[in-house]
mmCIF file of N, CA, C and O in Angstrom:
data_model
loop_
_atom_site.group_PDB
_atom_site.id
_atom_site.type_symbol
_atom_site.label_atom_id
_atom_site.label_comp_id
_atom_site.label_asym_id
_atom_site.label_seq_id
_atom_site.Cartn_x
_atom_site.Cartn_y
_atom_site.Cartn_z
ATOM 1 N N MET A 1 -81.474 149.788 -75.654
ATOM 2 C CA MET A 1 -82.873 150.121 -75.526
ATOM 3 C C MET A 1 -83.675 149.207 -76.439
ATOM 4 O O MET A 1 -83.370 149.094 -77.627
ATOM 5 N N PRO A 2 -84.700 148.577 -75.903
ATOM 6 C CA PRO A 2 -85.533 147.712 -76.741
ATOM 7 C C PRO A 2 -86.259 148.496 -77.822
ATOM 8 O O PRO A 2 -86.629 149.649 -77.642
ATOM 9 N N LYS A 3 -86.473 147.826 -78.946
ATOM 10 C CA LYS A 3 -87.113 148.483 -80.083
ATOM 11 C C LYS A 3 -88.595 148.142 -80.208
ATOM 12 O O LYS A 3 -89.348 148.914 -80.781
ATOM 13 N N THR A 4 -89.001 146.998 -79.693
ATOM 14 C CA THR A 4 -90.399 146.599 -79.824
ATOM 15 C C THR A 4 -91.198 147.087 -78.623
ATOM 16 O O THR A 4 -90.649 147.415 -77.572
ATOM 17 N N PHE A 5 -92.512 147.099 -78.801
ATOM 18 C CA PHE A 5 -93.404 147.557 -77.748
ATOM 19 C C PHE A 5 -93.355 146.626 -76.543
ATOM 20 O O PHE A 5 -93.331 147.079 -75.400
ATOM 21 N N SER A 6 -93.315 145.312 -76.777
ATOM 22 C CA SER A 6 -93.274 144.366 -75.660
ATOM 23 C C SER A 6 -91.939 144.445 -74.925
ATOM 24 O O SER A 6 -91.882 144.231 -73.717
ATOM 25 N N GLY A 7 -90.857 144.768 -75.627
ATOM 26 C CA GLY A 7 -89.575 144.966 -74.971
ATOM 27 C C GLY A 7 -89.580 146.186 -74.074
ATOM 28 O O GLY A 7 -89.011 146.176 -72.982
ATOM 29 N N ARG A 8 -90.220 147.247 -74.526
ATOM 30 C CA ARG A 8 -90.324 148.446 -73.703
ATOM 31 C C ARG A 8 -91.231 148.209 -72.501
ATOM 32 O O ARG A 8 -90.969 148.723 -71.415
ATOM 33 N N LEU A 9 -92.291 147.445 -72.687
ATOM 34 C CA LEU A 9 -93.145 147.094 -71.551
ATOM 35 C C LEU A 9 -92.391 146.231 -70.544
ATOM 36 O O LEU A 9 -92.608 146.350 -69.334
ATOM 37 N N ALA A 10 -91.496 145.370 -71.032
ATOM 38 C CA ALA A 10 -90.660 144.576 -70.133
ATOM 39 C C ALA A 10 -89.756 145.483 -69.316
ATOM 40 O O ALA A 10 -89.517 145.228 -68.130
ATOM 41 N N GLY A 11 -89.270 146.553 -69.907
ATOM 42 C CA GLY A 11 -88.469 147.524 -69.167
ATOM 43 C C GLY A 11 -89.270 148.240 -68.099
ATOM 44 O O GLY A 11 -88.772 148.497 -66.999
ATOM 45 N N ILE A 12 -90.506 148.560 -68.408
ATOM 46 C CA ILE A 12 -91.381 149.212 -67.427
ATOM 47 C C ILE A 12 -91.673 148.259 -66.277
ATOM 48 O O ILE A 12 -91.641 148.656 -65.106
ATOM 49 N N ILE A 13 -91.940 147.008 -66.588
ATOM 50 C CA ILE A 13 -92.188 146.012 -65.540
ATOM 51 C C ILE A 13 -90.939 145.812 -64.692
ATOM 52 O O ILE A 13 -91.022 145.636 -63.474
ATOM 53 N N LEU A 14 -89.755 145.853 -65.306
ATOM 54 C CA LEU A 14 -88.512 145.746 -64.550
ATOM 55 C C LEU A 14 -88.362 146.905 -63.573
ATOM 56 O O LEU A 14 -87.944 146.711 -62.426
ATOM 57 N N ALA A 15 -88.732 148.099 -63.983
ATOM 58 C CA ALA A 15 -88.709 149.246 -63.076
ATOM 59 C C ALA A 15 -89.706 149.064 -61.933
ATOM 60 O O ALA A 15 -89.404 149.396 -60.776
ATOM 61 N N ILE A 16 -90.866 148.499 -62.217
ATOM 62 C CA ILE A 16 -91.853 148.214 -61.176
ATOM 63 C C ILE A 16 -91.309 147.175 -60.209
ATOM 64 O O ILE A 16 -91.521 147.270 -58.994
ATOM 65 N N PHE A 17 -90.583 146.168 -60.717
ATOM 66 C CA PHE A 17 -89.965 145.168 -59.848
ATOM 67 C C PHE A 17 -88.969 145.810 -58.892
ATOM 68 O O PHE A 17 -88.931 145.478 -57.708
ATOM 69 N N VAL A 18 -88.156 146.708 -59.414
ATOM 70 C CA VAL A 18 -87.154 147.370 -58.570
ATOM 71 C C VAL A 18 -87.843 148.193 -57.485
ATOM 72 O O VAL A 18 -87.453 148.140 -56.314
ATOM 73 N N ILE A 19 -88.877 148.914 -57.845
ATOM 74 C CA ILE A 19 -89.632 149.695 -56.860
ATOM 75 C C ILE A 19 -90.266 148.775 -55.828
ATOM 76 O O ILE A 19 -90.240 149.063 -54.622
ATOM 77 N N GLN A 20 -90.811 147.660 -56.270
ATOM 78 C CA GLN A 20 -91.459 146.714 -55.370
ATOM 79 C C GLN A 20 -90.456 146.120 -54.377
ATOM 80 O O GLN A 20 -90.757 146.008 -53.189
ATOM 81 N N VAL A 21 -89.275 145.780 -54.829
ATOM 82 C CA VAL A 21 -88.256 145.215 -53.944
ATOM 83 C C VAL A 21 -87.764 146.264 -52.959
ATOM 84 O O VAL A 21 -87.568 145.966 -51.770
ATOM 85 N N VAL A 22 -87.584 147.498 -53.398
ATOM 86 C CA VAL A 22 -87.139 148.560 -52.500
ATOM 87 C C VAL A 22 -88.180 148.824 -51.421
ATOM 88 O O VAL A 22 -87.842 148.950 -50.233
ATOM 89 N N VAL A 23 -89.445 148.883 -51.789
ATOM 90 C CA VAL A 23 -90.512 149.101 -50.806
ATOM 91 C C VAL A 23 -90.588 147.926 -49.837
ATOM 92 O O VAL A 23 -90.776 148.112 -48.626
ATOM 93 N N PHE A 24 -90.399 146.702 -50.321
ATOM 94 C CA PHE A 24 -90.424 145.521 -49.460
ATOM 95 C C PHE A 24 -89.286 145.579 -48.438
ATOM 96 O O PHE A 24 -89.497 145.324 -47.251
ATOM 97 N N ILE A 25 -88.094 145.942 -48.867
ATOM 98 C CA ILE A 25 -86.949 146.013 -47.958
ATOM 99 C C ILE A 25 -87.128 147.140 -46.946
ATOM 100 O O ILE A 25 -86.824 146.971 -45.756
ATOM 101 N N ILE A 26 -87.645 148.271 -47.387
ATOM 102 C CA ILE A 26 -87.899 149.378 -46.452
ATOM 103 C C ILE A 26 -88.928 148.959 -45.413
ATOM 104 O O ILE A 26 -88.777 149.241 -44.215
ATOM 105 N N ASN A 27 -89.983 148.270 -45.816
ATOM 106 C CA ASN A 27 -90.990 147.810 -44.865
ATOM 107 C C ASN A 27 -90.439 146.762 -43.911
ATOM 108 O O ASN A 27 -90.841 146.705 -42.750
ATOM 109 N N LEU A 28 -89.539 145.909 -44.380
ATOM 110 C CA LEU A 28 -88.955 144.904 -43.505
ATOM 111 C C LEU A 28 -88.131 145.537 -42.394
ATOM 112 O O LEU A 28 -88.189 145.101 -41.243
ATOM 113 N N PHE A 29 -87.357 146.554 -42.740
ATOM 114 C CA PHE A 29 -86.476 147.154 -41.759
ATOM 115 C C PHE A 29 -87.123 148.261 -40.938
ATOM 116 O O PHE A 29 -86.486 148.847 -40.078
ATOM 117 N N SER A 30 -88.373 148.542 -41.163
ATOM 118 C CA SER A 30 -89.072 149.539 -40.355
ATOM 119 C C SER A 30 -89.997 148.857 -39.344
ATOM 120 O O SER A 30 -91.028 149.402 -38.986
ATOM 121 N N ASN A 31 -89.606 147.662 -38.893
ATOM 122 C CA ASN A 31 -90.350 146.882 -37.893
ATOM 123 C C ASN A 31 -91.767 146.561 -38.332
ATOM 124 O O ASN A 31 -92.696 146.554 -37.537
ATOM 125 N N ASN A 32 -91.935 146.323 -39.595
ATOM 126 C CA ASN A 32 -93.240 145.972 -40.130
ATOM 127 C C ASN A 32 -93.079 144.760 -41.041
ATOM 128 O O ASN A 32 -93.499 144.780 -42.191
ATOM 129 N N GLY A 33 -92.462 143.704 -40.532
ATOM 130 C CA GLY A 33 -92.165 142.521 -41.339
ATOM 131 C C GLY A 33 -93.397 141.805 -41.830
ATOM 132 O O GLY A 33 -93.477 141.414 -42.987
ATOM 133 N N PHE A 34 -94.374 141.611 -40.965
ATOM 134 C CA PHE A 34 -95.587 140.914 -41.380
ATOM 135 C C PHE A 34 -96.358 141.713 -42.423
ATOM 136 O O PHE A 34 -96.852 141.153 -43.405
ATOM 137 N N GLY A 35 -96.446 143.012 -42.240
ATOM 138 C CA GLY A 35 -97.117 143.856 -43.229
ATOM 139 C C GLY A 35 -96.394 143.851 -44.563
ATOM 140 O O GLY A 35 -97.020 143.886 -45.620
ATOM 141 N N ALA A 36 -95.057 143.775 -44.521
ATOM 142 C CA ALA A 36 -94.285 143.714 -45.755
ATOM 143 C C ALA A 36 -94.563 142.417 -46.502
ATOM 144 O O ALA A 36 -94.717 142.412 -47.729
ATOM 145 N N ILE A 37 -94.630 141.309 -45.778
ATOM 146 C CA ILE A 37 -94.916 140.014 -46.410
ATOM 147 C C ILE A 37 -96.323 140.001 -46.984
ATOM 148 O O ILE A 37 -96.549 139.516 -48.103
ATOM 149 N N VAL A 38 -97.284 140.551 -46.246
ATOM 150 C CA VAL A 38 -98.665 140.576 -46.729
ATOM 151 C C VAL A 38 -98.783 141.431 -47.984
ATOM 152 O O VAL A 38 -99.432 141.031 -48.967
ATOM 153 N N ASN A 39 -98.150 142.596 -47.992
ATOM 154 C CA ASN A 39 -98.197 143.441 -49.190
ATOM 155 C C ASN A 39 -97.483 142.778 -50.358
ATOM 156 O O ASN A 39 -97.916 142.915 -51.506
ATOM 157 N N PHE A 40 -96.394 142.089 -50.087
ATOM 158 C CA PHE A 40 -95.686 141.375 -51.142
ATOM 159 C C PHE A 40 -96.569 140.282 -51.737
ATOM 160 O O PHE A 40 -96.631 140.125 -52.954
ATOM 161 N N ILE A 41 -97.272 139.542 -50.890
ATOM 162 C CA ILE A 41 -98.161 138.476 -51.367
ATOM 163 C C ILE A 41 -99.321 139.053 -52.175
ATOM 164 O O ILE A 41 -99.784 138.439 -53.136
ATOM 165 N N ARG A 42 -99.787 140.239 -51.829
ATOM 166 C CA ARG A 42 -100.906 140.849 -52.543
ATOM 167 C C ARG A 42 -100.508 141.394 -53.907
ATOM 168 O O ARG A 42 -101.331 141.392 -54.832
ATOM 169 N N ILE A 43 -99.275 141.872 -54.055
ATOM 170 C CA ILE A 43 -98.873 142.556 -55.280
ATOM 171 C C ILE A 43 -98.047 141.682 -56.210
ATOM 172 O O ILE A 43 -98.207 141.724 -57.429
ATOM 173 N N ALA A 44 -97.146 140.876 -55.666
ATOM 174 C CA ALA A 44 -96.161 140.141 -56.469
ATOM 175 C C ALA A 44 -96.760 139.150 -57.472
ATOM 176 O O ALA A 44 -96.194 139.010 -58.566
ATOM 177 N N PRO A 45 -97.849 138.441 -57.181
ATOM 178 C CA PRO A 45 -98.354 137.519 -58.209
ATOM 179 C C PRO A 45 -98.751 138.207 -59.509
ATOM 180 O O PRO A 45 -98.497 137.690 -60.595
ATOM 181 N N PHE A 46 -99.336 139.383 -59.408
ATOM 182 C CA PHE A 46 -99.776 140.089 -60.610
ATOM 183 C C PHE A 46 -98.596 140.665 -61.386
ATOM 184 O O PHE A 46 -98.539 140.563 -62.610
ATOM 185 N N THR A 47 -97.639 141.254 -60.657
ATOM 186 C CA THR A 47 -96.490 141.825 -61.353
ATOM 187 C C THR A 47 -95.589 140.743 -61.927
ATOM 188 O O THR A 47 -95.023 140.922 -63.007
ATOM 189 N N SER A 48 -95.453 139.618 -61.224
ATOM 190 C CA SER A 48 -94.611 138.546 -61.776
ATOM 191 C C SER A 48 -95.271 137.914 -63.001
ATOM 192 O O SER A 48 -94.581 137.531 -63.953
ATOM 193 N N LEU A 49 -96.594 137.822 -63.007
ATOM 194 C CA LEU A 49 -97.290 137.296 -64.183
ATOM 195 C C LEU A 49 -97.123 138.238 -65.381
ATOM 196 O O LEU A 49 -96.830 137.786 -66.494
ATOM 197 N N LEU A 50 -97.276 139.534 -65.145
ATOM 198 C CA LEU A 50 -97.049 140.507 -66.223
ATOM 199 C C LEU A 50 -95.601 140.479 -66.691
ATOM 200 O O LEU A 50 -95.310 140.607 -67.875
ATOM 201 N N GLY A 51 -94.669 140.321 -65.750
ATOM 202 C CA GLY A 51 -93.261 140.232 -66.111
ATOM 203 C C GLY A 51 -92.956 139.018 -66.955
ATOM 204 O O GLY A 51 -92.159 139.088 -67.895
ATOM 205 N N LEU A 52 -93.586 137.891 -66.626
ATOM 206 C CA LEU A 52 -93.400 136.692 -67.451
ATOM 207 C C LEU A 52 -93.940 136.891 -68.854
ATOM 208 O O LEU A 52 -93.282 136.545 -69.846
ATOM 209 N N ILE A 53 -95.128 137.444 -68.953
ATOM 210 C CA ILE A 53 -95.758 137.626 -70.263
ATOM 211 C C ILE A 53 -94.944 138.580 -71.129
ATOM 212 O O ILE A 53 -94.563 138.245 -72.262
ATOM 213 N N PHE A 54 -94.652 139.771 -70.607
ATOM 214 C CA PHE A 54 -93.932 140.761 -71.408
ATOM 215 C C PHE A 54 -92.467 140.407 -71.581
ATOM 216 O O PHE A 54 -91.863 140.733 -72.604
ATOM 217 N N GLY A 55 -91.878 139.736 -70.603
ATOM 218 C CA GLY A 55 -90.487 139.329 -70.732
ATOM 219 C C GLY A 55 -90.286 138.269 -71.788
ATOM 220 O O GLY A 55 -89.358 138.353 -72.606
ATOM 221 N N VAL A 56 -91.158 137.270 -71.807
ATOM 222 C CA VAL A 56 -91.039 136.209 -72.810
ATOM 223 C C VAL A 56 -91.342 136.744 -74.205
ATOM 224 O O VAL A 56 -90.596 136.470 -75.154
ATOM 225 N N THR A 57 -92.410 137.520 -74.346
ATOM 226 C CA THR A 57 -92.710 138.055 -75.677
ATOM 227 C C THR A 57 -91.642 139.047 -76.132
ATOM 228 O O THR A 57 -91.305 139.092 -77.314
ATOM 229 N N GLY A 58 -91.099 139.811 -75.202
ATOM 230 C CA GLY A 58 -90.032 140.732 -75.563
ATOM 231 C C GLY A 58 -88.756 140.013 -75.950
ATOM 232 O O GLY A 58 -88.066 140.420 -76.889
ATOM 233 N N SER A 59 -88.431 138.928 -75.264
ATOM 234 C CA SER A 59 -87.213 138.196 -75.620
ATOM 235 C C SER A 59 -87.377 137.439 -76.935
ATOM 236 O O SER A 59 -86.388 137.191 -77.625
ATOM 237 N N ILE A 60 -88.591 137.100 -77.293
ATOM 238 C CA ILE A 60 -88.825 136.452 -78.590
ATOM 239 C C ILE A 60 -88.705 137.468 -79.723
ATOM 240 O O ILE A 60 -88.092 137.194 -80.758
ATOM 241 N N LYS A 61 -89.258 138.657 -79.532
ATOM 242 C CA LYS A 61 -89.290 139.650 -80.610
ATOM 243 C C LYS A 61 -88.010 140.466 -80.740
ATOM 244 O O LYS A 61 -87.716 140.962 -81.810
ATOM 245 N N GLU A 62 -87.255 140.615 -79.648
ATOM 246 C CA GLU A 62 -86.039 141.426 -79.693
ATOM 247 C C GLU A 62 -84.875 140.627 -80.273
ATOM 248 O O GLU A 62 -84.862 139.397 -80.228
ATOM 249 N N THR A 63 -83.899 141.357 -80.808
ATOM 250 C CA THR A 63 -82.681 140.743 -81.331
ATOM 251 C C THR A 63 -81.477 141.520 -80.827
ATOM 252 O O THR A 63 -81.568 142.709 -80.524
ATOM 253 N N GLY A 64 -80.349 140.863 -80.757
ATOM 254 C CA GLY A 64 -79.100 141.529 -80.402
ATOM 255 C C GLY A 64 -79.002 141.865 -78.926
ATOM 256 O O GLY A 64 -79.483 141.136 -78.057
ATOM 257 N N ASN A 65 -78.348 143.003 -78.644
ATOM 258 C CA ASN A 65 -78.125 143.422 -77.264
ATOM 259 C C ASN A 65 -79.389 143.906 -76.571
ATOM 260 O O ASN A 65 -79.440 143.961 -75.347
ATOM 261 N N SER A 66 -80.392 144.273 -77.311
ATOM 262 C CA SER A 66 -81.630 144.751 -76.702
ATOM 263 C C SER A 66 -82.458 143.619 -76.119
ATOM 264 O O SER A 66 -83.488 143.867 -75.509
ATOM 265 N N ARG A 67 -81.999 142.399 -76.277
ATOM 266 C CA ARG A 67 -82.695 141.238 -75.736
ATOM 267 C C ARG A 67 -82.393 141.060 -74.246
ATOM 268 O O ARG A 67 -83.105 140.316 -73.557
ATOM 269 N N ALA A 68 -81.385 141.719 -73.724
ATOM 270 C CA ALA A 68 -80.976 141.533 -72.331
ATOM 271 C C ALA A 68 -82.052 142.003 -71.351
ATOM 272 O O ALA A 68 -82.288 141.348 -70.333
ATOM 273 N N LEU A 69 -82.689 143.104 -71.625
ATOM 274 C CA LEU A 69 -83.698 143.649 -70.719
ATOM 275 C C LEU A 69 -84.893 142.707 -70.540
ATOM 276 O O LEU A 69 -85.288 142.445 -69.397
ATOM 277 N N PRO A 70 -85.493 142.167 -71.609
ATOM 278 C CA PRO A 70 -86.586 141.213 -71.402
ATOM 279 C C PRO A 70 -86.145 139.922 -70.722
ATOM 280 O O PRO A 70 -86.910 139.334 -69.948
ATOM 281 N N VAL A 71 -84.908 139.487 -70.947
ATOM 282 C CA VAL A 71 -84.425 138.272 -70.284
ATOM 283 C C VAL A 71 -84.256 138.516 -68.783
ATOM 284 O O VAL A 71 -84.617 137.668 -67.957
ATOM 285 N N ILE A 72 -83.747 139.683 -68.413
ATOM 286 C CA ILE A 72 -83.623 140.031 -66.995
ATOM 287 C C ILE A 72 -84.995 140.138 -66.352
ATOM 288 O O ILE A 72 -85.204 139.677 -65.229
ATOM 289 N N THR A 73 -85.942 140.718 -67.069
ATOM 290 C CA THR A 73 -87.309 140.829 -66.561
ATOM 291 C C THR A 73 -87.917 139.452 -66.349
ATOM 292 O O THR A 73 -88.561 139.201 -65.326
ATOM 293 N N THR A 74 -87.713 138.542 -67.280
ATOM 294 C CA THR A 74 -88.254 137.190 -67.152
ATOM 295 C C THR A 74 -87.644 136.469 -65.958
ATOM 296 O O THR A 74 -88.362 135.847 -65.160
ATOM 297 N N SER A 75 -86.337 136.558 -65.806
ATOM 298 C CA SER A 75 -85.694 135.858 -64.702
ATOM 299 C C SER A 75 -86.083 136.456 -63.354
ATOM 300 O O SER A 75 -86.313 135.726 -62.384
ATOM 301 N N LEU A 76 -86.199 137.773 -63.278
ATOM 302 C CA LEU A 76 -86.601 138.403 -62.027
ATOM 303 C C LEU A 76 -88.060 138.098 -61.690
ATOM 304 O O LEU A 76 -88.404 137.936 -60.516
ATOM 305 N N SER A 77 -88.907 137.970 -62.684
ATOM 306 C CA SER A 77 -90.303 137.621 -62.410
ATOM 307 C C SER A 77 -90.410 136.186 -61.911
ATOM 308 O O SER A 77 -91.250 135.893 -61.064
ATOM 309 N N VAL A 78 -89.555 135.293 -62.392
ATOM 310 C CA VAL A 78 -89.545 133.923 -61.879
ATOM 311 C C VAL A 78 -89.093 133.910 -60.415
ATOM 312 O O VAL A 78 -89.676 133.215 -59.578
ATOM 313 N N VAL A 79 -88.090 134.721 -60.097
ATOM 314 C CA VAL A 79 -87.608 134.795 -58.718
ATOM 315 C C VAL A 79 -88.682 135.370 -57.795
ATOM 316 O O VAL A 79 -88.936 134.823 -56.709
ATOM 317 N N LEU A 80 -89.327 136.441 -58.201
ATOM 318 C CA LEU A 80 -90.380 137.032 -57.375
ATOM 319 C C LEU A 80 -91.584 136.102 -57.255
ATOM 320 O O LEU A 80 -92.217 136.040 -56.199
ATOM 321 N N GLY A 81 -91.900 135.375 -58.313
ATOM 322 C CA GLY A 81 -92.965 134.371 -58.222
ATOM 323 C C GLY A 81 -92.593 133.254 -57.259
ATOM 324 O O GLY A 81 -93.437 132.762 -56.510
ATOM 325 N N GLY A 82 -91.327 132.867 -57.252
ATOM 326 C CA GLY A 82 -90.868 131.849 -56.308
ATOM 327 C C GLY A 82 -90.956 132.325 -54.870
ATOM 328 O O GLY A 82 -91.347 131.557 -53.978
ATOM 329 N N PHE A 83 -90.583 133.597 -54.636
ATOM 330 C CA PHE A 83 -90.727 134.143 -53.290
ATOM 331 C C PHE A 83 -92.193 134.214 -52.871
ATOM 332 O O PHE A 83 -92.517 134.002 -51.707
ATOM 333 N N THR A 84 -93.067 134.495 -53.808
ATOM 334 C CA THR A 84 -94.491 134.528 -53.495
ATOM 335 C C THR A 84 -94.976 133.151 -53.067
ATOM 336 O O THR A 84 -95.680 133.012 -52.062
ATOM 337 N N TRP A 85 -94.594 132.119 -53.815
ATOM 338 C CA TRP A 85 -94.972 130.755 -53.442
ATOM 339 C C TRP A 85 -94.372 130.365 -52.103
ATOM 340 O O TRP A 85 -94.994 129.663 -51.306
ATOM 341 N N PHE A 86 -93.135 130.816 -51.837
ATOM 342 C CA PHE A 86 -92.502 130.520 -50.557
ATOM 343 C C PHE A 86 -93.261 131.180 -49.415
ATOM 344 O O PHE A 86 -93.513 130.546 -48.380
ATOM 345 N N PHE A 87 -93.619 132.447 -49.574
ATOM 346 C CA PHE A 87 -94.352 133.139 -48.515
ATOM 347 C C PHE A 87 -95.752 132.567 -48.329
ATOM 348 O O PHE A 87 -96.264 132.521 -47.211
ATOM 349 N N LEU A 88 -96.377 132.130 -49.408
ATOM 350 C CA LEU A 88 -97.732 131.587 -49.292
ATOM 351 C C LEU A 88 -97.753 130.204 -48.653
ATOM 352 O O LEU A 88 -98.582 129.926 -47.781
ATOM 353 N N PHE A 89 -96.848 129.312 -49.080
ATOM 354 C CA PHE A 89 -96.957 127.922 -48.678
ATOM 355 C C PHE A 89 -95.782 127.399 -47.856
ATOM 356 O O PHE A 89 -95.903 126.356 -47.228
ATOM 357 N N GLY A 90 -94.652 128.092 -47.837
ATOM 358 C CA GLY A 90 -93.498 127.582 -47.133
ATOM 359 C C GLY A 90 -93.202 128.263 -45.823
ATOM 360 O O GLY A 90 -92.609 127.679 -44.930
ATOM 361 N N TRP A 91 -93.616 129.507 -45.705
ATOM 362 C CA TRP A 91 -93.316 130.287 -44.520
ATOM 363 C C TRP A 91 -94.296 129.913 -43.404
ATOM 364 O O TRP A 91 -95.487 129.833 -43.609
ATOM 365 N N SER A 92 -93.761 129.693 -42.210
ATOM 366 C CA SER A 92 -94.611 129.405 -41.060
ATOM 367 C C SER A 92 -94.681 130.644 -40.186
ATOM 368 O O SER A 92 -93.658 131.178 -39.769
ATOM 369 N N PHE A 93 -95.862 131.097 -39.929
ATOM 370 C CA PHE A 93 -96.049 132.291 -39.117
ATOM 371 C C PHE A 93 -96.153 131.949 -37.636
ATOM 372 O O PHE A 93 -96.882 132.560 -36.883
ATOM 373 N N GLY A 94 -95.421 130.938 -37.204
ATOM 374 C CA GLY A 94 -95.381 130.572 -35.795
ATOM 375 C C GLY A 94 -96.510 129.642 -35.377
ATOM 376 O O GLY A 94 -96.749 129.450 -34.201
ATOM 377 N N GLY A 95 -97.198 129.030 -36.338
ATOM 378 C CA GLY A 95 -98.336 128.202 -35.986
ATOM 379 C C GLY A 95 -98.068 126.729 -36.066
ATOM 380 O O GLY A 95 -97.063 126.194 -36.330
#
């Protein structure tokens, strides 16, 4: 368990990431793929930015085994930010 405030916020953001991914997958498989991508594009930039901020500050301030949670949050926010860029600029909607 993280001891600093930014480490605990990184844990909260990690929980938000998990919820966001679960909702995205549920929307994809409920025949609402375009709506899932649009909602992901609307929400993911803000959560990935918060994840980067709190993850980096948490990994700087934490020591020992409690550093794992902010590092996971940072790496997952980079992945979600990459998916956001892919959906915004790489995905072709048939045009």
